[in-house]
């Protein structure tokens, strides 16, 4: 009964390729997020979606395009992958209103060769 | 520009003793603070939180203290157990506009509880 699940867990690909990461939550939350954990271990927000609408785009290059087909899903597509995109990407979800914790998936480790 | 700082990269504690993890923040607009625990190859797991209108919140072995004037919070784990060994992240959230829809994280503290 995984609450926030993301696939794949590992992704190894060549520079210049296009790849997608999928995320699904079964918690009934209305808000979903993508975070990036870089080599320095900082977890930083990339995008927030509330009721399928983009709320936050934290100066992420437009090679990254999130898509939310419904409130339970938030996918991340990355075009023309670069070496600097190597990181662990975490999906999360929460209720948007009030002080509510975010719940995270187990991450997707993206390695660019 | 680190708005949330965890100045101790690691902490080692004996089983049964108290673990105290510290966190400082600079943004006075933060009004909700959380602690997450993370094991290797897993996502952060929510542990405990505190709203800025409180100065203490307790849940079993875990207590979070908030000192707003010092912009400082701490997580106390009593008694510490070997299974508590993990990276602990402090996080903060604002209450207006876009800041309501994101967490700002510290860099984490690796806690090791020795048997």
Short mmCIF file of C-alpha atoms in Angstrom, two decimals:
data_model
loop_
_atom_site.label_atom_id
_atom_site.label_comp_id
_atom_site.label_asym_id
_atom_site.label_seq_id
_atom_site.Cartn_x
_atom_site.Cartn_y
_atom_site.Cartn_z
CA UNK A 1 0.00 0.00 0.00
CA UNK A 2 2.58 2.55 -1.08
CA UNK A 3 1.20 6.04 -0.45
CA UNK A 4 3.43 7.94 -2.91
CA UNK A 5 5.00 5.77 -5.58
CA UNK A 6 7.36 6.86 -8.30
CA UNK A 7 8.85 4.95 -11.20
CA UNK A 8 11.46 4.09 -12.15
CA UNK A 9 13.62 3.88 -9.03
CA UNK A 10 16.82 4.06 -11.08
CA UNK A 11 17.36 5.68 -14.46
CA UNK A 12 20.68 5.56 -16.30
CA UNK A 13 20.82 7.28 -19.67
CA UNK A 14 23.01 9.18 -22.10
CA UNK A 15 23.39 12.92 -22.33
CA UNK A 16 20.96 14.46 -24.79
CA UNK A 17 18.23 11.86 -24.28
CA UNK A 18 14.65 12.55 -23.15
CA UNK A 19 13.22 10.70 -20.15
CA UNK A 20 10.14 10.69 -17.94
CA UNK A 21 9.53 9.92 -14.28
CA UNK A 22 6.05 9.02 -13.08
CA UNK A 23 4.48 9.70 -9.70
CA UNK A 24 1.20 8.58 -8.20
CA UNK A 25 -0.32 9.10 -4.77
CA UNK A 26 -3.26 7.28 -3.17
CA UNK A 27 -3.64 9.58 -0.15
CA UNK A 28 -6.41 11.73 -1.62
CA UNK A 29 -4.15 14.81 -1.52
CA UNK A 30 -4.80 17.77 -3.78
CA UNK A 31 -1.23 19.05 -4.04
CA UNK A 32 1.84 17.34 -5.50
CA UNK A 33 5.48 18.33 -5.71
CA UNK A 34 8.79 17.52 -7.32
CA UNK A 35 12.01 18.00 -5.35
CA UNK A 36 15.61 17.53 -6.47
CA UNK A 37 18.37 16.30 -4.17
CA UNK A 38 21.71 17.17 -5.70
CA UNK A 39 25.22 15.91 -4.93
CA UNK A 40 25.45 18.31 -1.98
CA UNK A 41 22.40 16.57 -0.49
CA UNK A 42 20.16 19.64 -0.49
CA UNK A 43 16.50 18.88 -1.14
CA UNK A 44 15.12 21.71 -3.25
CA UNK A 45 11.62 22.34 -4.57
CA UNK A 46 11.21 22.27 -8.33
CA UNK A 47 7.46 22.35 -8.93
CA UNK A 48 4.20 22.42 -6.97
CA UNK A 49 0.80 21.57 -8.41
CA UNK A 50 -2.48 22.20 -6.63
CA UNK A 51 -5.61 20.62 -8.14
CA UNK A 52 -3.67 20.01 -11.38
CA UNK A 53 -2.62 23.67 -11.66
CA UNK A 54 1.00 24.83 -11.52
CA UNK A 55 1.61 26.90 -8.38
CA UNK A 56 5.41 26.96 -8.14
CA UNK A 57 8.09 26.73 -10.80
CA UNK A 58 11.29 27.38 -8.90
CA UNK A 59 13.44 28.70 -11.78
CA UNK A 60 13.75 25.26 -13.29
CA UNK A 61 15.05 25.11 -16.90
CA UNK A 62 12.24 24.67 -19.40
CA UNK A 63 13.78 21.33 -20.41
CA UNK A 64 11.84 20.08 -17.38
CA UNK A 65 8.11 19.84 -18.03
CA UNK A 66 5.78 18.55 -15.34
CA UNK A 67 2.36 17.23 -16.25
CA UNK A 68 -0.55 16.56 -13.93
CA UNK A 69 -3.29 14.59 -15.71
CA UNK A 70 -5.30 14.39 -12.48
CA UNK A 71 -4.86 15.17 -8.78
CA UNK A 72 -3.33 11.75 -8.07
CA UNK A 73 -0.57 11.94 -10.67
CA UNK A 74 2.33 14.27 -11.37
CA UNK A 75 4.82 13.21 -14.01
CA UNK A 76 8.13 14.83 -14.87
CA UNK A 77 9.49 14.86 -18.41
CA UNK A 78 13.06 15.98 -19.03
CA UNK A 79 14.31 16.87 -22.51
CA UNK A 80 17.93 16.95 -23.71
CA UNK A 81 19.40 15.59 -20.50
CA UNK A 82 22.62 17.18 -19.26
CA UNK A 83 25.31 15.93 -16.89
CA UNK A 84 24.12 18.39 -14.23
CA UNK A 85 20.71 16.73 -14.18
CA UNK A 86 22.20 13.77 -12.34
CA UNK A 87 20.45 13.75 -8.97
CA UNK A 88 17.75 12.03 -6.96
CA UNK A 89 14.27 13.31 -7.78
CA UNK A 90 11.57 13.01 -5.12
CA UNK A 91 7.85 13.28 -5.63
CA UNK A 92 5.67 14.35 -2.68
CA UNK A 93 2.04 15.10 -1.94
CA UNK A 94 -0.03 16.84 0.72
CA UNK A 95 -3.24 18.68 1.38
CA UNK A 96 -2.61 22.20 0.19
CA UNK A 97 -4.60 24.09 2.78
CA UNK A 98 -3.26 24.65 6.28
CA UNK A 99 -0.24 23.20 7.99
CA UNK A 100 -0.03 19.70 6.61
CA UNK A 101 3.07 17.55 6.19
CA UNK A 102 4.20 16.44 2.77
CA UNK A 103 4.62 12.74 2.13
CA UNK A 104 7.45 11.61 -0.08
CA UNK A 105 8.08 8.82 -2.53
CA UNK A 106 11.29 6.81 -2.41
CA UNK A 107 12.98 8.82 -5.12
CA UNK A 108 14.31 8.24 -8.64
CA UNK A 109 18.08 8.22 -8.97
CA UNK A 110 18.93 9.69 -12.37
CA UNK A 111 22.44 9.14 -13.68
CA UNK A 112 23.60 10.78 -16.90
CA UNK A 113 26.51 9.15 -18.71
CA UNK B 1 21.35 31.49 0.55
CA UNK B 2 20.53 28.83 3.11
CA UNK B 3 17.35 29.80 4.88
CA UNK B 4 17.34 26.61 6.96
CA UNK B 5 20.61 25.48 8.49
CA UNK B 6 21.62 22.31 10.25
CA UNK B 7 25.15 23.03 11.35
CA UNK B 8 25.99 19.55 12.61
CA UNK B 9 26.53 17.13 9.73
CA UNK B 10 26.63 14.19 12.13
CA UNK B 11 25.86 13.17 15.70
CA UNK B 12 26.73 9.98 17.55
CA UNK B 13 24.80 8.92 20.66
CA UNK B 14 24.71 5.90 22.94
CA UNK B 15 21.56 3.78 22.98
CA UNK B 16 19.19 4.87 25.74
CA UNK B 17 20.57 8.40 25.92
CA UNK B 18 19.03 11.59 24.56
CA UNK B 19 19.66 12.75 20.98
CA UNK B 20 19.35 16.48 20.32
CA UNK B 21 19.31 17.69 16.74
CA UNK B 22 19.41 21.41 16.05
CA UNK B 23 18.13 23.64 13.29
CA UNK B 24 18.31 27.39 12.66
CA UNK B 25 16.34 29.46 10.17
CA UNK B 26 16.62 32.98 8.86
CA UNK B 27 13.27 33.66 7.19
CA UNK B 28 10.83 35.23 9.69
CA UNK B 29 7.91 34.37 7.36
CA UNK B 30 8.29 30.65 8.15
CA UNK B 31 5.46 29.56 10.41
CA UNK B 32 5.40 25.76 10.21
CA UNK B 33 8.35 23.52 10.90
CA UNK B 34 8.83 19.83 10.31
CA UNK B 35 11.33 17.08 10.97
CA UNK B 36 11.83 14.26 8.53
CA UNK B 37 13.82 11.06 8.92
CA UNK B 38 15.52 9.46 5.94
CA UNK B 39 17.05 6.03 5.50
CA UNK B 40 19.37 5.32 2.54
CA UNK B 41 17.58 4.68 -0.77
CA UNK B 42 14.23 5.73 0.74
CA UNK B 43 12.28 8.96 0.71
CA UNK B 44 12.05 11.32 3.70
CA UNK B 45 9.48 10.15 6.24
CA UNK B 46 7.53 12.73 8.22
CA UNK B 47 8.32 12.55 11.93
CA UNK B 48 6.87 15.51 13.80
CA UNK B 49 5.94 19.14 13.21
CA UNK B 50 5.27 22.36 15.08
CA UNK B 51 3.34 25.49 14.29
CA UNK B 52 4.82 28.88 15.13
CA UNK B 53 2.05 29.51 17.68
CA UNK B 54 3.50 26.74 19.87
CA UNK B 55 6.87 26.29 21.50
CA UNK B 56 6.72 22.55 22.06
CA UNK B 57 5.16 19.50 20.48
CA UNK B 58 5.55 15.97 21.73
CA UNK B 59 4.86 12.60 20.11
CA UNK B 60 6.06 9.57 22.02
CA UNK B 61 9.86 9.61 22.18
CA UNK B 62 10.07 12.67 19.94
CA UNK B 63 9.74 16.28 21.08
CA UNK B 64 10.27 19.38 18.98
CA UNK B 65 11.03 22.72 20.62
CA UNK B 66 10.68 26.07 18.85
CA UNK B 67 12.34 29.30 19.98
CA UNK B 68 10.95 31.94 17.62
CA UNK B 69 12.98 34.82 18.99
CA UNK B 70 16.19 32.88 18.35
CA UNK B 71 14.85 31.38 15.10
CA UNK B 72 15.90 27.99 16.39
CA UNK B 73 14.27 24.62 16.70
CA UNK B 74 15.46 21.32 18.07
CA UNK B 75 14.38 17.70 17.99
CA UNK B 76 14.83 15.60 21.11
CA UNK B 77 14.72 11.81 20.93
CA UNK B 78 14.47 10.06 24.29
CA UNK B 79 15.49 7.32 24.69
CA UNK B 80 17.51 6.88 21.52
CA UNK B 81 17.37 3.48 19.82
CA UNK B 82 19.64 1.93 17.16
CA UNK B 83 16.70 2.03 14.71
CA UNK B 84 16.74 5.81 15.00
CA UNK B 85 20.03 5.87 13.08
CA UNK B 86 19.22 7.88 9.93
CA UNK B 87 19.59 11.33 8.37
CA UNK B 88 17.27 13.89 9.96
CA UNK B 89 16.10 16.85 7.92
CA UNK B 90 14.65 20.04 9.32
CA UNK B 91 12.17 21.79 7.01
CA UNK B 92 10.12 24.99 7.09
CA UNK B 93 7.12 26.42 5.31
CA UNK B 94 5.74 29.93 4.90
CA UNK B 95 2.08 30.88 5.09
CA UNK B 96 1.45 33.13 2.14
CA UNK B 97 1.40 32.87 -1.60
CA UNK B 98 3.72 30.36 -3.13
CA UNK B 99 5.65 29.84 0.10
CA UNK B 100 2.62 27.91 1.35
CA UNK B 101 3.28 25.31 -1.34
CA UNK B 102 6.89 24.38 -0.72
CA UNK B 103 9.20 23.15 2.01
CA UNK B 104 12.66 24.62 2.49
CA UNK B 105 15.03 21.97 3.82
CA UNK B 106 18.23 21.99 5.81
CA UNK B 107 21.14 19.85 4.68
CA UNK B 108 20.44 17.11 7.21
CA UNK B 109 22.20 15.60 10.22
CA UNK B 110 23.31 11.97 10.24
CA UNK B 111 22.38 10.45 13.59
CA UNK B 112 24.13 7.25 14.65
CA UNK B 113 22.84 5.48 17.76
CA UNK B 114 25.37 2.98 19.06
CA UNK B 115 24.18 -0.17 20.88
#
